């Protein structure tokens, strides 16, 4: 079945069936780009804005793109019966090797948001040879603490499921402003026919384990961490960054992005993703876009192939023009 040039598949795994959408015929010399969405979303609502963005098409045409939906989260999914034992975060992560085997992918570049970022992190720690790079948006690799647990218990009593998930996805500033984006997602969630399934995925994420990431137990591939300023998981992303290898990690903190940078700032995220891929040795001859030409000096030094594996990069993107030179510690502040 063809939907927006994506082929739909249902992939059988030892732990259940996954709905997967694939774009592209495949290039055995390059990894596939595999995405995983956040709670309260599916692959379309989470990634369509980014992957349909005009400047992203240069990347899309060079890689097979694979969008994986968590069990029961896709449009038209069967509703799980009362008492259904939903998969844990670990179990969902353990389903992904079957996806790679099904499509005969040797390696992937993972792009995950929120719960999806956690799942891809767990998958990468367990299967380091299968992942060439990771883009983690709003990642929290820690289990919930007692304060988080108590706050969630109170939220369960005082807030609807829709409000709980919106508070997970978006910043308080966005929620208070009740932007069009918030209204759209509130309406989508409140009318979702599979709301029971969404709640099960939400509870599974709330019950996640600590991944115990530290400098000597970390990812073996390049990583780009992305978070919006004032996003709900800003502190968690900063903490994760402090635990990763600084020579292979980029940290992109985006101004004016809110809780979902892939929806609100697709241009900036596309440009950063392109440089991340180039730093891995792919698309080296890629054409510069208008945005990148305006800051060639600053960003090319940060994402060059020679430098990407040899130093830490922190990119802080604002809404105003201008550049700042790199500091002696190789941490770069970029305003665009």
Tab-separated table of C-alpha atoms in Angstrom:
chain	number	residue	atom	x	y	z
A	1	UNK	CA	0.000	0.000	0.000
A	2	UNK	CA	1.458	3.386	-1.013
A	3	UNK	CA	0.853	6.421	1.223
A	4	UNK	CA	2.783	9.633	0.402
A	5	UNK	CA	5.451	7.492	-1.294
A	6	UNK	CA	5.811	5.334	1.829
A	7	UNK	CA	5.206	1.592	1.724
A	8	UNK	CA	3.451	0.152	4.740
A	9	UNK	CA	4.667	-3.102	6.302
A	10	UNK	CA	3.661	-5.177	9.288
A	11	UNK	CA	6.784	-6.756	10.683
A	12	UNK	CA	6.469	-9.857	12.823
A	13	UNK	CA	8.886	-9.927	15.754
A	14	UNK	CA	9.300	-12.469	18.572
A	15	UNK	CA	7.547	-9.964	20.850
A	16	UNK	CA	4.703	-8.849	18.598
A	17	UNK	CA	3.919	-7.016	15.365
A	18	UNK	CA	5.277	-3.573	14.454
A	19	UNK	CA	3.781	-1.191	11.894
A	20	UNK	CA	6.579	0.206	9.726
A	21	UNK	CA	6.565	2.732	6.874
A	22	UNK	CA	9.453	2.781	4.398
A	23	UNK	CA	10.524	5.338	1.803
A	24	UNK	CA	13.251	4.610	-0.741
A	25	UNK	CA	14.543	1.556	-2.526
A	26	UNK	CA	17.596	1.159	-0.341
A	27	UNK	CA	21.316	1.779	-0.716
A	28	UNK	CA	23.453	-1.050	0.624
A	29	UNK	CA	26.430	1.292	0.932
A	30	UNK	CA	24.597	3.566	3.339
A	31	UNK	CA	22.680	3.014	6.573
A	32	UNK	CA	18.933	3.456	6.633
A	33	UNK	CA	17.495	6.318	8.688
A	34	UNK	CA	15.227	4.712	11.285
A	35	UNK	CA	12.891	6.899	13.340
A	36	UNK	CA	10.906	6.253	16.487
A	37	UNK	CA	8.202	8.621	17.736
A	38	UNK	CA	7.215	9.921	21.151
A	39	UNK	CA	4.246	9.078	23.372
A	40	UNK	CA	0.955	10.553	22.200
A	41	UNK	CA	2.118	10.560	18.588
A	42	UNK	CA	2.677	8.148	15.747
A	43	UNK	CA	5.351	8.274	13.064
A	44	UNK	CA	3.268	10.581	10.868
A	45	UNK	CA	2.338	13.175	13.475
A	46	UNK	CA	5.862	13.127	14.922
A	47	UNK	CA	8.000	13.199	11.776
A	48	UNK	CA	5.977	14.262	8.721
A	49	UNK	CA	6.739	17.973	9.193
A	50	UNK	CA	10.475	17.292	9.305
A	51	UNK	CA	10.781	14.680	6.568
A	52	UNK	CA	8.482	16.511	4.147
A	53	UNK	CA	10.388	19.760	4.663
A	54	UNK	CA	11.846	21.015	1.381
A	55	UNK	CA	15.481	21.112	2.486
A	56	UNK	CA	15.205	17.614	3.987
A	57	UNK	CA	14.542	16.113	0.542
A	58	UNK	CA	18.247	16.127	-0.271
A	59	UNK	CA	18.760	13.743	2.646
A	60	UNK	CA	15.633	11.685	1.961
A	61	UNK	CA	16.658	10.956	-1.634
A	62	UNK	CA	20.038	9.648	-0.475
A	63	UNK	CA	18.847	7.290	2.263
A	64	UNK	CA	16.122	4.764	2.881
A	65	UNK	CA	13.858	6.218	5.580
A	66	UNK	CA	12.095	3.837	7.964
A	67	UNK	CA	9.433	5.057	10.397
A	68	UNK	CA	8.598	2.573	13.154
A	69	UNK	CA	5.388	2.865	15.183
A	70	UNK	CA	5.246	1.571	18.738
A	71	UNK	CA	2.741	-1.288	19.155
A	72	UNK	CA	-0.846	-0.094	18.752
A	73	UNK	CA	0.030	3.555	18.071
A	74	UNK	CA	-0.510	3.757	14.301
A	75	UNK	CA	-3.674	4.993	12.590
A	76	UNK	CA	-6.291	2.244	12.483
A	77	UNK	CA	-4.598	0.111	15.132
A	78	UNK	CA	-6.778	-2.481	16.857
A	79	UNK	CA	-7.792	-1.465	20.363
A	80	UNK	CA	-6.166	-3.538	23.094
A	81	UNK	CA	-8.602	-5.283	25.465
A	82	UNK	CA	-8.885	-4.504	29.171
A	83	UNK	CA	-6.038	-6.030	31.143
A	84	UNK	CA	-3.748	-6.242	28.098
A	85	UNK	CA	-0.079	-6.560	29.086
A	86	UNK	CA	1.635	-3.901	27.001
A	87	UNK	CA	5.313	-4.215	26.079
A	88	UNK	CA	7.927	-2.586	28.292
A	89	UNK	CA	10.412	-0.091	26.869
A	90	UNK	CA	13.051	-2.836	26.906
A	91	UNK	CA	10.779	-5.207	25.002
A	92	UNK	CA	9.960	-2.609	22.330
A	93	UNK	CA	13.689	-2.003	21.921
A	94	UNK	CA	14.204	-5.746	21.538
A	95	UNK	CA	11.729	-5.781	18.615
A	96	UNK	CA	13.957	-3.579	16.450
A	97	UNK	CA	16.540	-6.195	15.385
A	98	UNK	CA	13.698	-8.020	13.612
A	99	UNK	CA	12.945	-4.826	11.657
A	100	UNK	CA	16.552	-4.595	10.449
A	101	UNK	CA	16.514	-8.279	9.539
A	102	UNK	CA	13.167	-7.983	7.719
A	103	UNK	CA	14.480	-5.235	5.421
A	104	UNK	CA	18.031	-6.603	5.292
A	105	UNK	CA	19.507	-3.424	6.773
A	106	UNK	CA	23.061	-3.838	7.978
A	107	UNK	CA	23.142	-0.562	9.929
A	108	UNK	CA	20.921	2.433	10.688
A	109	UNK	CA	21.088	6.047	11.782
A	110	UNK	CA	18.530	6.369	14.565
A	111	UNK	CA	16.330	9.439	15.022
A	112	UNK	CA	14.164	9.313	18.143
A	113	UNK	CA	11.982	11.742	20.074
A	114	UNK	CA	11.156	11.392	23.774
A	115	UNK	CA	10.094	7.794	24.406
A	116	UNK	CA	11.424	6.947	20.935
A	117	UNK	CA	14.802	8.439	21.862
A	118	UNK	CA	14.885	6.235	24.959
A	119	UNK	CA	13.979	3.129	22.927
A	120	UNK	CA	16.676	3.828	20.317
A	121	UNK	CA	19.204	4.497	23.092
A	122	UNK	CA	18.468	1.103	24.632
A	123	UNK	CA	18.637	-0.558	21.213
A	124	UNK	CA	22.005	1.074	20.487
A	125	UNK	CA	23.518	0.031	23.814
A	126	UNK	CA	22.420	-3.561	23.154
A	127	UNK	CA	23.328	-3.577	19.436
A	128	UNK	CA	26.242	-1.150	18.968
A	129	UNK	CA	27.311	-2.734	15.681
A	130	UNK	CA	23.913	-1.949	14.110
A	131	UNK	CA	23.874	1.813	14.725
A	132	UNK	CA	26.173	4.248	12.927
A	133	UNK	CA	24.744	7.405	14.465
A	134	UNK	CA	22.024	8.648	16.815
A	135	UNK	CA	19.919	11.809	16.856
A	136	UNK	CA	18.133	11.984	20.205
A	137	UNK	CA	15.501	14.688	20.690
A	138	UNK	CA	14.232	15.287	24.247
A	139	UNK	CA	15.968	12.193	25.556
A	140	UNK	CA	15.757	11.126	29.192
A	141	UNK	CA	17.845	8.034	29.878
A	142	UNK	CA	16.990	7.976	33.582
A	143	UNK	CA	14.242	6.108	35.366
A	144	UNK	CA	11.716	8.298	37.145
A	145	UNK	CA	12.754	9.399	40.624
A	146	UNK	CA	10.483	9.391	43.666
A	147	UNK	CA	9.577	13.053	43.124
A	148	UNK	CA	8.613	12.348	39.512
A	149	UNK	CA	6.608	9.318	40.624
A	150	UNK	CA	4.697	11.343	43.233
A	151	UNK	CA	4.061	14.173	40.777
A	152	UNK	CA	2.710	11.695	38.229
A	153	UNK	CA	0.388	10.139	40.830
A	154	UNK	CA	-1.008	13.590	41.583
A	155	UNK	CA	-1.300	14.375	37.871
A	156	UNK	CA	-3.255	11.155	37.339
A	157	UNK	CA	-5.819	12.400	39.854
A	158	UNK	CA	-6.096	15.989	38.673
A	159	UNK	CA	-5.373	15.954	34.914
A	160	UNK	CA	-6.808	14.118	31.949
A	161	UNK	CA	-4.606	11.764	29.950
A	162	UNK	CA	-4.588	14.304	27.105
A	163	UNK	CA	-3.298	17.061	29.419
A	164	UNK	CA	-0.641	14.766	30.900
A	165	UNK	CA	0.706	13.882	27.478
A	166	UNK	CA	0.614	17.473	26.233
A	167	UNK	CA	2.668	18.483	29.289
A	168	UNK	CA	5.154	15.775	28.327
A	169	UNK	CA	5.366	16.941	24.705
A	170	UNK	CA	5.331	20.732	24.964
A	171	UNK	CA	6.751	23.538	27.084
A	172	UNK	CA	4.640	25.365	29.644
A	173	UNK	CA	4.997	28.525	27.571
A	174	UNK	CA	3.435	26.796	24.565
A	175	UNK	CA	0.634	25.328	26.660
A	176	UNK	CA	-0.132	28.688	28.283
A	177	UNK	CA	-0.187	30.395	24.892
A	178	UNK	CA	-2.470	27.640	23.565
A	179	UNK	CA	-0.846	27.911	20.163
A	180	UNK	CA	-2.357	26.446	17.029
A	181	UNK	CA	0.064	23.534	17.355
A	182	UNK	CA	-1.219	22.810	20.866
A	183	UNK	CA	-4.833	23.035	19.747
A	184	UNK	CA	-4.176	20.648	16.867
A	185	UNK	CA	-2.543	18.015	19.054
A	186	UNK	CA	-5.111	18.424	21.834
A	187	UNK	CA	-7.910	17.768	19.346
A	188	UNK	CA	-6.017	14.828	17.811
A	189	UNK	CA	-5.397	13.192	21.192
A	190	UNK	CA	-8.842	13.791	22.668
A	191	UNK	CA	-10.501	12.247	19.607
A	192	UNK	CA	-8.007	9.414	19.112
A	193	UNK	CA	-9.888	6.104	18.694
A	194	UNK	CA	-6.860	4.234	20.124
A	195	UNK	CA	-6.575	6.351	23.289
A	196	UNK	CA	-6.457	3.162	25.376
A	197	UNK	CA	-3.376	2.068	23.445
A	198	UNK	CA	-1.798	5.506	23.856
A	199	UNK	CA	-2.297	5.294	27.624
A	200	UNK	CA	-0.593	1.887	27.705
A	201	UNK	CA	2.435	3.273	25.834
A	202	UNK	CA	2.484	6.263	28.212
A	203	UNK	CA	2.478	3.990	31.269
A	204	UNK	CA	5.208	1.843	29.730
A	205	UNK	CA	7.386	4.919	29.265
A	206	UNK	CA	6.670	6.053	32.822
A	207	UNK	CA	7.955	2.663	34.007
A	208	UNK	CA	11.251	2.845	32.081
A	209	UNK	CA	14.479	1.652	33.674
A	210	UNK	CA	17.616	3.723	34.141
A	211	UNK	CA	19.963	3.019	31.214
A	212	UNK	CA	23.006	3.581	33.477
A	213	UNK	CA	24.866	5.546	30.834
A	214	UNK	CA	28.266	6.851	31.871
A	215	UNK	CA	31.583	7.597	30.185
A	216	UNK	CA	32.718	3.940	30.275
A	217	UNK	CA	29.259	2.580	29.408
A	218	UNK	CA	28.085	4.723	26.551
A	219	UNK	CA	27.285	4.811	22.852
A	220	UNK	CA	29.964	3.668	20.416
A	221	UNK	CA	28.675	5.910	17.612
A	222	UNK	CA	28.398	9.680	17.023
A	223	UNK	CA	25.431	11.222	18.839
A	224	UNK	CA	23.566	14.491	18.347
A	225	UNK	CA	21.414	15.528	21.295
A	226	UNK	CA	18.657	18.026	20.519
A	227	UNK	CA	16.383	19.892	22.909
A	228	UNK	CA	14.380	23.100	22.769
A	229	UNK	CA	15.014	25.798	25.319
A	230	UNK	CA	12.497	25.549	28.166
A	231	UNK	CA	11.381	22.140	26.890
A	232	UNK	CA	10.133	19.670	29.534
A	233	UNK	CA	13.231	17.492	29.124
A	234	UNK	CA	15.864	20.215	28.863
A	235	UNK	CA	17.548	19.292	32.149
A	236	UNK	CA	17.481	15.585	31.300
A	237	UNK	CA	19.145	16.248	27.938
A	238	UNK	CA	21.834	18.386	29.568
A	239	UNK	CA	22.485	15.619	32.094
A	240	UNK	CA	22.678	13.009	29.329
A	241	UNK	CA	25.181	15.176	27.461
A	242	UNK	CA	27.422	15.273	30.547
A	243	UNK	CA	27.576	11.461	30.578
A	244	UNK	CA	28.480	10.927	26.915
A	245	UNK	CA	31.847	10.868	25.194
A	246	UNK	CA	32.564	14.539	24.384
A	247	UNK	CA	34.636	13.584	21.340
A	248	UNK	CA	31.656	12.045	19.546
A	249	UNK	CA	28.732	14.044	20.937
A	250	UNK	CA	27.037	17.183	19.627
A	251	UNK	CA	24.555	19.067	21.794
A	252	UNK	CA	22.042	21.266	19.976
A	253	UNK	CA	19.948	23.496	22.222
A	254	UNK	CA	17.446	25.337	20.068
A	255	UNK	CA	15.885	28.681	20.913
A	256	UNK	CA	12.270	29.331	19.941
A	257	UNK	CA	11.740	25.595	19.493
A	258	UNK	CA	9.494	24.690	22.413
A	259	UNK	CA	9.036	21.035	23.229
A	260	UNK	CA	8.999	19.624	19.694
A	261	UNK	CA	11.888	21.052	17.601
A	262	UNK	CA	11.132	18.747	14.665
A	263	UNK	CA	7.701	20.405	14.363
A	264	UNK	CA	8.563	24.020	15.169
A	265	UNK	CA	12.072	24.396	13.720
A	266	UNK	CA	12.407	21.882	10.852
A	267	UNK	CA	14.792	24.150	8.907
A	268	UNK	CA	17.353	24.431	11.703
A	269	UNK	CA	17.067	20.758	12.592
A	270	UNK	CA	17.448	19.700	8.953
A	271	UNK	CA	20.605	21.758	8.603
A	272	UNK	CA	22.106	20.338	11.785
A	273	UNK	CA	21.167	16.807	10.702
A	274	UNK	CA	22.837	17.333	7.338
A	275	UNK	CA	26.089	18.383	8.990
A	276	UNK	CA	25.835	15.447	11.386
A	277	UNK	CA	25.520	13.040	8.450
A	278	UNK	CA	28.392	14.737	6.633
A	279	UNK	CA	30.488	14.359	9.760
A	280	UNK	CA	29.892	10.612	9.531
A	281	UNK	CA	31.309	10.612	5.995
A	282	UNK	CA	28.099	10.694	3.949
A	283	UNK	CA	26.853	13.336	1.513
A	284	UNK	CA	30.244	15.042	1.516
A	285	UNK	CA	29.476	16.801	-1.776
A	286	UNK	CA	26.026	17.930	-0.634
A	287	UNK	CA	24.953	21.348	-1.878
A	288	UNK	CA	24.855	24.166	0.631
A	289	UNK	CA	21.434	25.599	1.306
A	290	UNK	CA	20.759	29.286	1.747
A	291	UNK	CA	20.767	28.793	5.519
A	292	UNK	CA	24.085	26.989	5.580
A	293	UNK	CA	25.770	29.474	3.252
A	294	UNK	CA	25.007	32.213	5.759
A	295	UNK	CA	27.076	30.481	8.424
A	296	UNK	CA	29.586	28.345	6.553
A	297	UNK	CA	32.548	29.476	8.608
A	298	UNK	CA	31.014	28.647	11.968
A	299	UNK	CA	29.174	25.409	11.302
A	300	UNK	CA	31.499	23.738	8.821
A	301	UNK	CA	34.279	23.729	11.389
A	302	UNK	CA	31.896	22.101	13.846
A	303	UNK	CA	30.554	19.389	11.544
A	304	UNK	CA	33.544	18.718	9.304
A	305	UNK	CA	34.312	15.051	8.710
A	306	UNK	CA	37.795	15.458	10.094
A	307	UNK	CA	36.606	17.117	13.291
A	308	UNK	CA	33.384	15.326	14.082
A	309	UNK	CA	35.007	12.400	15.855
A	310	UNK	CA	37.768	14.345	17.561
A	311	UNK	CA	36.069	16.936	19.730
A	312	UNK	CA	32.894	17.894	21.522
A	313	UNK	CA	30.445	20.227	19.855
A	314	UNK	CA	27.683	22.195	21.526
A	315	UNK	CA	25.466	24.202	19.194
A	316	UNK	CA	23.054	26.696	20.688
A	317	UNK	CA	20.733	28.067	18.032
A	318	UNK	CA	18.884	31.318	18.486
A	319	UNK	CA	16.529	33.238	16.302
A	320	UNK	CA	18.820	36.159	15.514
A	321	UNK	CA	21.603	36.294	12.957
A	322	UNK	CA	25.284	36.382	13.715
A	323	UNK	CA	28.162	34.125	14.665
A	324	UNK	CA	30.468	33.613	17.581
A	325	UNK	CA	33.937	32.115	17.169
A	326	UNK	CA	34.754	28.791	18.803
A	327	UNK	CA	36.021	28.932	22.360
A	328	UNK	CA	39.333	27.346	23.406
A	329	UNK	CA	37.421	24.283	24.704
A	330	UNK	CA	35.962	23.621	21.210
A	331	UNK	CA	32.459	24.357	22.453
A	332	UNK	CA	30.733	26.391	19.795
A	333	UNK	CA	27.843	28.772	20.233
A	334	UNK	CA	26.016	29.409	16.987
A	335	UNK	CA	23.187	31.873	16.608
A	336	UNK	CA	21.130	31.661	13.450
